[in-house]
Structures are given as structure tokens and as C-alpha cells.
Amino acid sequence: LVLVTTHGRKGAKRMWLGSVADALLHLTHLPLLVLHPPPGGSIPVDASGFKHVFAPLDGSDLSATILEAASDLAEASGAQITLGHVVHGPSGLAGHMFPMRADQLGDALRAAEDYLEAEAAQLRKKGFKVDIAVEAFDDAVTGITTMAKNLDADVIALATHGRGGLRRALAGSVADAVLHASALPLLIQRPVG
């Protein structure tokens, strides 16, 4: 685990000044715990302060790679884990023009619950206290940050492709957007491969 703080710069400042956390993410496959410093203060780091790890998964193999780091953090701190999934339809204008029908939404919510229950069962076998949470939101970032707040999570755990530069600008990064949208610590990891 690498512990790093971030200024949380956005836009042109970030583009021109860079980000140590972003650079580290491209150099290592170790999990990074990214903390936001309080204004004018230092950050007391106490692993026992993490009581609730929220790990949003999207059903992909990539997203599930964060479970090892999340469970390691939960084990070190005695935290519970909540696996989450944000169900959302097409983003942007297409989502408003062609919203998900109620029956499609219900099917998507049930499928997400089944997926999370299977992942949770594996962690429960290892002795972890694991809950699941599935909700519908217009976009993943709003869903993740809102769910983390409503669940009273202490840390959000996400896997990322670790794209940089133009690829991130064009494809976006949920992890990067969550880092800037939430004041919670972010446990982030770029998987090997």
C-alpha cells in the first residue's frame, strides 16, 4: 500500500501541474490510498479509523480486482465492507431521450444484486462482514459518491485502468471523477496486465 495525499486540483491546473497520485498510479500496481488534506492541517493516519469500506463494482473483471486490496484494508482496520453497484442507463442526452423502462430497470437491479451476492459470499467465507447495496442513478460518479455518503463509508475502493493523458480526456475516468467529487479517502489500484 502506498499512502499519498492530493490537492485535488482540477482542469488546467491539474493538466499543467500534474498530480503525484496520478503519476504513481501509472508507475505501480500497488494499491494507493489517496487522502485529501484538511485545509491548513495535517492528516493523522490511523488504519483503525476505517470502519466501513465501500467498494463499488460494475460487473467487470477489472472492477473486482480491487476486492483484494479492499479486504486487506478491512482486515487491518476491522472494517465492514459494502459492495455496491450503480445501475444507470445511457448517459447524456441519449439517457433522457431513451430512458430505461421500469421492467428493464428492475431486471438490471436484480442482476446487480445477484452479482454482488456472489462476490459477497466469497468474502464472507473468509470471515468478512459484507453487505451489498444496489441503486439506480443517472451516472456512476453521482451514484458512487451519494451511496458512499448515505452508507457512512470511511473510504471508497475502486480499480482503474489507469489511463492517462489524451486517453483519459477522451474516455473519462470514474476513479478520477470520484476522487474530485468526494472528500473521502480513495483506495485505488491499477491491476497487473
PDB file of C-alpha atoms in Angstrom:
ATOM      1  CA  LEU A   1       0.000   0.000   0.000  1.00  0.00           C
ATOM      2  CA  VAL A   2       1.230   3.469  -0.894  1.00  0.00           C
ATOM      3  CA  LEU A   3      -0.204   6.366   1.088  1.00  0.00           C
ATOM      4  CA  VAL A   4      -0.402   9.700  -0.755  1.00  0.00           C
ATOM      5  CA  THR A   5      -2.222  12.989  -0.320  1.00  0.00           C
ATOM      6  CA  THR A   6      -3.663  15.075  -3.111  1.00  0.00           C
ATOM      7  CA  HIS A   7      -4.526  18.710  -3.591  1.00  0.00           C
ATOM      8  CA  GLY A   8      -7.461  17.599  -5.728  1.00  0.00           C
ATOM      9  CA  ARG A   9      -6.645  20.112  -8.446  1.00  0.00           C
ATOM     10  CA  LYS A  10      -8.976  20.226 -11.405  1.00  0.00           C
ATOM     11  CA  GLY A  11      -8.904  21.332 -15.001  1.00  0.00           C
ATOM     12  CA  ALA A  12      -5.968  23.284 -16.387  1.00  0.00           C
ATOM     13  CA  LYS A  13      -4.146  23.430 -13.044  1.00  0.00           C
ATOM     14  CA  ARG A  14      -4.044  19.655 -12.927  1.00  0.00           C
ATOM     15  CA  MET A  15      -3.098  19.375 -16.580  1.00  0.00           C
ATOM     16  CA  TRP A  16      -0.177  21.791 -16.195  1.00  0.00           C
ATOM     17  CA  LEU A  17       0.943  20.939 -12.674  1.00  0.00           C
ATOM     18  CA  GLY A  18       0.366  17.218 -12.887  1.00  0.00           C
ATOM     19  CA  SER A  19      -0.523  15.010  -9.987  1.00  0.00           C
ATOM     20  CA  VAL A  20       1.815  12.872  -7.929  1.00  0.00           C
ATOM     21  CA  ALA A  21      -1.018  10.425  -7.215  1.00  0.00           C
ATOM     22  CA  ASP A  22      -1.763  10.147 -10.935  1.00  0.00           C
ATOM     23  CA  ALA A  23       1.912   9.615 -11.755  1.00  0.00           C
ATOM     24  CA  LEU A  24       2.230   6.941  -9.059  1.00  0.00           C
ATOM     25  CA  LEU A  25      -0.816   5.180 -10.416  1.00  0.00           C
ATOM     26  CA  HIS A  26       0.962   4.799 -13.763  1.00  0.00           C
ATOM     27  CA  LEU A  27       4.200   3.579 -12.161  1.00  0.00           C
ATOM     28  CA  THR A  28       2.919   0.940  -9.762  1.00  0.00           C
ATOM     29  CA  HIS A  29       0.367  -1.806  -9.445  1.00  0.00           C
ATOM     30  CA  LEU A  30       0.366  -1.407  -5.666  1.00  0.00           C
ATOM     31  CA  PRO A  31      -2.834  -0.055  -4.155  1.00  0.00           C
ATOM     32  CA  LEU A  32      -2.774   3.681  -3.447  1.00  0.00           C
ATOM     33  CA  LEU A  33      -4.658   5.190  -0.544  1.00  0.00           C
ATOM     34  CA  VAL A  34      -5.290   8.785  -1.630  1.00  0.00           C
ATOM     35  CA  LEU A  35      -6.226  11.221   1.132  1.00  0.00           C
ATOM     36  CA  HIS A  36      -7.484  14.786   0.905  1.00  0.00           C
ATOM     37  CA  PRO A  37      -5.700  17.020   3.408  1.00  0.00           C
ATOM     38  CA  PRO A  38      -7.899  19.266   5.514  1.00  0.00           C
ATOM     39  CA  PRO A  39      -7.447  22.992   4.853  1.00  0.00           C
ATOM     40  CA  GLY A  40      -4.279  24.134   6.606  1.00  0.00           C
ATOM     41  CA  GLY A  41      -3.828  20.900   8.533  1.00  0.00           C
ATOM     42  CA  SER A  42      -2.115  17.593   8.537  1.00  0.00           C
ATOM     43  CA  ILE A  43      -3.725  14.182   8.221  1.00  0.00           C
ATOM     44  CA  PRO A  44      -3.482  11.842  11.182  1.00  0.00           C
ATOM     45  CA  VAL A  45      -3.309   8.363   9.655  1.00  0.00           C
ATOM     46  CA  ASP A  46      -4.839   5.653  11.796  1.00  0.00           C
ATOM     47  CA  ALA A  47      -5.916   2.493   9.995  1.00  0.00           C
ATOM     48  CA  SER A  48      -8.266   1.658  12.866  1.00  0.00           C
ATOM     49  CA  GLY A  49     -10.251   4.760  11.884  1.00  0.00           C
ATOM     50  CA  PHE A  50     -11.579   2.973   8.813  1.00  0.00           C
ATOM     51  CA  LYS A  51     -14.745   1.201   9.902  1.00  0.00           C
ATOM     52  CA  HIS A  52     -16.586   0.959   6.582  1.00  0.00           C
ATOM     53  CA  VAL A  53     -15.060   0.281   3.158  1.00  0.00           C
ATOM     54  CA  PHE A  54     -17.347   0.907   0.176  1.00  0.00           C
ATOM     55  CA  ALA A  55     -16.289  -0.986  -2.956  1.00  0.00           C
ATOM     56  CA  PRO A  56     -18.438  -0.150  -5.982  1.00  0.00           C
ATOM     57  CA  LEU A  57     -18.246  -2.818  -8.680  1.00  0.00           C
ATOM     58  CA  ASP A  58     -19.596  -2.579 -12.216  1.00  0.00           C
ATOM     59  CA  GLY A  59     -19.687  -6.287 -13.029  1.00  0.00           C
ATOM     60  CA  SER A  60     -16.398  -6.271 -14.930  1.00  0.00           C
ATOM     61  CA  ASP A  61     -13.356  -8.351 -14.088  1.00  0.00           C
ATOM     62  CA  LEU A  62     -11.409  -5.094 -13.757  1.00  0.00           C
ATOM     63  CA  SER A  63     -13.659  -3.663 -11.052  1.00  0.00           C
ATOM     64  CA  ALA A  64     -13.433  -6.865  -8.983  1.00  0.00           C
ATOM     65  CA  THR A  65      -9.627  -6.622  -8.835  1.00  0.00           C
ATOM     66  CA  ILE A  66      -9.974  -4.040  -6.042  1.00  0.00           C
ATOM     67  CA  LEU A  67     -11.507  -6.629  -3.706  1.00  0.00           C
ATOM     68  CA  GLU A  68      -8.156  -7.969  -2.522  1.00  0.00           C
ATOM     69  CA  ALA A  69      -6.879  -4.513  -1.520  1.00  0.00           C
ATOM     70  CA  ALA A  70     -10.270  -3.579  -0.023  1.00  0.00           C
ATOM     71  CA  SER A  71     -10.389  -6.763   2.052  1.00  0.00           C
ATOM     72  CA  ASP A  72      -6.763  -6.248   3.161  1.00  0.00           C
ATOM     73  CA  LEU A  73      -7.677  -2.754   4.387  1.00  0.00           C
ATOM     74  CA  ALA A  74     -10.819  -4.092   6.074  1.00  0.00           C
ATOM     75  CA  GLU A  75      -8.803  -6.824   7.778  1.00  0.00           C
ATOM     76  CA  ALA A  76      -6.165  -4.355   9.006  1.00  0.00           C
ATOM     77  CA  SER A  77      -8.774  -1.986  10.405  1.00  0.00           C
ATOM     78  CA  GLY A  78     -11.595  -4.336  11.406  1.00  0.00           C
ATOM     79  CA  ALA A  79     -13.896  -2.600   8.925  1.00  0.00           C
ATOM     80  CA  GLN A  80     -17.036  -3.918   7.339  1.00  0.00           C
ATOM     81  CA  ILE A  81     -17.264  -3.939   3.555  1.00  0.00           C
ATOM     82  CA  THR A  82     -20.193  -2.888   1.416  1.00  0.00           C
ATOM     83  CA  LEU A  83     -20.110  -3.953  -2.201  1.00  0.00           C
ATOM     84  CA  GLY A  84     -22.094  -1.555  -4.346  1.00  0.00           C
ATOM     85  CA  HIS A  85     -23.372  -1.322  -7.869  1.00  0.00           C
ATOM     86  CA  VAL A  86     -24.780   1.711  -9.643  1.00  0.00           C
ATOM     87  CA  VAL A  87     -27.390   0.847 -12.242  1.00  0.00           C
ATOM     88  CA  HIS A  88     -27.678   3.543 -14.870  1.00  0.00           C
ATOM     89  CA  GLY A  89     -28.963   3.815 -18.381  1.00  0.00           C
ATOM     90  CA  PRO A  90     -27.270   5.513 -21.300  1.00  0.00           C
ATOM     91  CA  SER A  91     -25.561   8.697 -20.204  1.00  0.00           C
ATOM     92  CA  GLY A  92     -26.049  12.177 -21.547  1.00  0.00           C
ATOM     93  CA  LEU A  93     -28.779  13.189 -23.946  1.00  0.00           C
ATOM     94  CA  ALA A  94     -29.431   9.598 -25.053  1.00  0.00           C
ATOM     95  CA  GLY A  95     -30.395   8.684 -21.474  1.00  0.00           C
ATOM     96  CA  HIS A  96     -33.062  11.374 -21.450  1.00  0.00           C
ATOM     97  CA  MET A  97     -34.334  10.545 -24.921  1.00  0.00           C
ATOM     98  CA  PHE A  98     -34.399   6.774 -24.346  1.00  0.00           C
ATOM     99  CA  PRO A  99     -34.687   6.189 -20.588  1.00  0.00           C
ATOM    100  CA  MET A 100     -34.570   2.668 -19.218  1.00  0.00           C
ATOM    101  CA  ARG A 101     -38.060   1.189 -18.942  1.00  0.00           C
ATOM    102  CA  ALA A 102     -39.275   0.150 -15.491  1.00  0.00           C
ATOM    103  CA  ASP A 103     -39.061  -3.563 -16.337  1.00  0.00           C
ATOM    104  CA  GLN A 104     -35.512  -3.115 -17.661  1.00  0.00           C
ATOM    105  CA  LEU A 105     -34.531  -1.234 -14.514  1.00  0.00           C
ATOM    106  CA  GLY A 106     -35.986  -3.944 -12.314  1.00  0.00           C
ATOM    107  CA  ASP A 107     -34.129  -6.632 -14.253  1.00  0.00           C
ATOM    108  CA  ALA A 108     -30.881  -4.660 -14.043  1.00  0.00           C
ATOM    109  CA  LEU A 109     -31.276  -4.138 -10.278  1.00  0.00           C
ATOM    110  CA  ARG A 110     -31.920  -7.860  -9.703  1.00  0.00           C
ATOM    111  CA  ALA A 111     -28.965  -8.874 -11.878  1.00  0.00           C
ATOM    112  CA  ALA A 112     -26.715  -6.475  -9.962  1.00  0.00           C
ATOM    113  CA  GLU A 113     -27.902  -7.883  -6.628  1.00  0.00           C
ATOM    114  CA  ASP A 114     -27.195 -11.449  -7.804  1.00  0.00           C
ATOM    115  CA  TYR A 115     -23.719 -10.448  -8.981  1.00  0.00           C
ATOM    116  CA  LEU A 116     -22.892  -8.655  -5.718  1.00  0.00           C
ATOM    117  CA  GLU A 117     -24.239 -11.505  -3.586  1.00  0.00           C
ATOM    118  CA  ALA A 118     -21.904 -13.937  -5.377  1.00  0.00           C
ATOM    119  CA  GLU A 119     -18.911 -11.651  -4.740  1.00  0.00           C
ATOM    120  CA  ALA A 120     -20.001 -11.037  -1.132  1.00  0.00           C
ATOM    121  CA  ALA A 121     -20.328 -14.774  -0.479  1.00  0.00           C
ATOM    122  CA  GLN A 122     -16.645 -15.250  -1.369  1.00  0.00           C
ATOM    123  CA  LEU A 123     -15.599 -12.548   1.103  1.00  0.00           C
ATOM    124  CA  ARG A 124     -17.936 -13.846   3.826  1.00  0.00           C
ATOM    125  CA  LYS A 125     -16.284 -17.269   3.531  1.00  0.00           C
ATOM    126  CA  LYS A 126     -13.043 -15.536   4.508  1.00  0.00           C
ATOM    127  CA  GLY A 127     -14.692 -14.084   7.615  1.00  0.00           C
ATOM    128  CA  PHE A 128     -15.500 -10.551   6.455  1.00  0.00           C
ATOM    129  CA  LYS A 129     -18.714  -8.726   7.353  1.00  0.00           C
ATOM    130  CA  VAL A 130     -20.091  -7.813   3.925  1.00  0.00           C
ATOM    131  CA  ASP A 131     -23.271  -6.043   2.845  1.00  0.00           C
ATOM    132  CA  ILE A 132     -24.439  -5.149  -0.632  1.00  0.00           C
ATOM    133  CA  ALA A 133     -26.104  -2.021  -1.984  1.00  0.00           C
ATOM    134  CA  VAL A 134     -27.650  -1.511  -5.416  1.00  0.00           C
ATOM    135  CA  GLU A 135     -29.206   1.762  -6.534  1.00  0.00           C
ATOM    136  CA  ALA A 136     -30.170   3.487  -9.758  1.00  0.00           C
ATOM    137  CA  PHE A 137     -28.602   6.831 -10.653  1.00  0.00           C
ATOM    138  CA  ASP A 138     -28.179   8.879 -13.812  1.00  0.00           C
ATOM    139  CA  ASP A 139     -24.393   8.408 -13.750  1.00  0.00           C
ATOM    140  CA  ALA A 140     -21.809   6.266 -11.984  1.00  0.00           C
ATOM    141  CA  VAL A 141     -19.904   9.063 -10.237  1.00  0.00           C
ATOM    142  CA  THR A 142     -23.012  10.620  -8.667  1.00  0.00           C
ATOM    143  CA  GLY A 143     -24.167   7.154  -7.667  1.00  0.00           C
ATOM    144  CA  ILE A 144     -20.868   6.156  -6.083  1.00  0.00           C
ATOM    145  CA  THR A 145     -20.397   9.371  -4.126  1.00  0.00           C
ATOM    146  CA  THR A 146     -24.028   9.503  -2.979  1.00  0.00           C
ATOM    147  CA  MET A 147     -24.066   5.847  -1.943  1.00  0.00           C
ATOM    148  CA  ALA A 148     -20.787   6.227  -0.036  1.00  0.00           C
ATOM    149  CA  LYS A 149     -22.191   9.219   1.849  1.00  0.00           C
ATOM    150  CA  ASN A 150     -25.528   7.533   2.590  1.00  0.00           C
ATOM    151  CA  LEU A 151     -23.757   4.379   3.787  1.00  0.00           C
ATOM    152  CA  ASP A 152     -21.489   6.455   6.041  1.00  0.00           C
ATOM    153  CA  ALA A 153     -18.434   4.880   4.405  1.00  0.00           C
ATOM    154  CA  ASP A 154     -14.941   5.907   5.513  1.00  0.00           C
ATOM    155  CA  VAL A 155     -13.187   5.009   2.275  1.00  0.00           C
ATOM    156  CA  ILE A 156     -14.143   4.245  -1.346  1.00  0.00           C
ATOM    157  CA  ALA A 157     -12.234   1.407  -3.042  1.00  0.00           C
ATOM    158  CA  LEU A 158     -12.011   1.360  -6.856  1.00  0.00           C
ATOM    159  CA  ALA A 159      -9.973  -0.320  -9.546  1.00  0.00           C
ATOM    160  CA  THR A 160      -8.966   1.741 -12.548  1.00  0.00           C
ATOM    161  CA  HIS A 161      -7.494   1.266 -15.997  1.00  0.00           C
ATOM    162  CA  GLY A 162      -5.003   3.965 -15.075  1.00  0.00           C
ATOM    163  CA  ARG A 163      -5.344   5.711 -18.416  1.00  0.00           C
ATOM    164  CA  GLY A 164      -3.517   8.963 -18.718  1.00  0.00           C
ATOM    165  CA  GLY A 165      -3.320  11.956 -20.995  1.00  0.00           C
ATOM    166  CA  LEU A 166      -5.500  12.018 -24.079  1.00  0.00           C
ATOM    167  CA  ARG A 167      -6.992   8.554 -23.422  1.00  0.00           C
ATOM    168  CA  ARG A 168      -8.333   9.730 -20.051  1.00  0.00           C
ATOM    169  CA  ALA A 169      -9.538  13.004 -21.533  1.00  0.00           C
ATOM    170  CA  LEU A 170     -11.483  11.169 -24.231  1.00  0.00           C
ATOM    171  CA  ALA A 171     -12.711   8.147 -22.266  1.00  0.00           C
ATOM    172  CA  GLY A 172     -13.007   9.770 -18.858  1.00  0.00           C
ATOM    173  CA  SER A 173     -12.127   8.123 -15.594  1.00  0.00           C
ATOM    174  CA  VAL A 174     -14.667   7.206 -12.962  1.00  0.00           C
ATOM    175  CA  ALA A 175     -11.933   6.905 -10.326  1.00  0.00           C
ATOM    176  CA  ASP A 176     -10.552  10.347 -11.174  1.00  0.00           C
ATOM    177  CA  ALA A 177     -14.030  11.895 -11.076  1.00  0.00           C
ATOM    178  CA  VAL A 178     -14.816  10.211  -7.729  1.00  0.00           C
ATOM    179  CA  LEU A 179     -11.527  11.490  -6.298  1.00  0.00           C
ATOM    180  CA  HIS A 180     -12.563  15.044  -7.177  1.00  0.00           C
ATOM    181  CA  ALA A 181     -16.239  14.676  -6.226  1.00  0.00           C
ATOM    182  CA  SER A 182     -15.784  13.163  -2.772  1.00  0.00           C
ATOM    183  CA  ALA A 183     -13.708  14.188   0.241  1.00  0.00           C
ATOM    184  CA  LEU A 184     -13.462  10.552   1.337  1.00  0.00           C
ATOM    185  CA  PRO A 185     -10.165   8.703   1.056  1.00  0.00           C
ATOM    186  CA  LEU A 186      -9.922   6.669  -2.144  1.00  0.00           C
ATOM    187  CA  LEU A 187      -8.275   3.261  -2.260  1.00  0.00           C
ATOM    188  CA  ILE A 188      -7.368   2.848  -5.906  1.00  0.00           C
ATOM    189  CA  GLN A 189      -5.422   0.229  -7.813  1.00  0.00           C
ATOM    190  CA  ARG A 190      -4.391  -0.423 -11.376  1.00  0.00           C
ATOM    191  CA  PRO A 191      -4.380  -4.179 -11.903  1.00  0.00           C
ATOM    192  CA  VAL A 192      -1.477  -6.018 -13.475  1.00  0.00           C
ATOM    193  CA  GLY A 193      -1.981  -6.787 -17.151  1.00  0.00           C
TER     194      GLY A 193
END
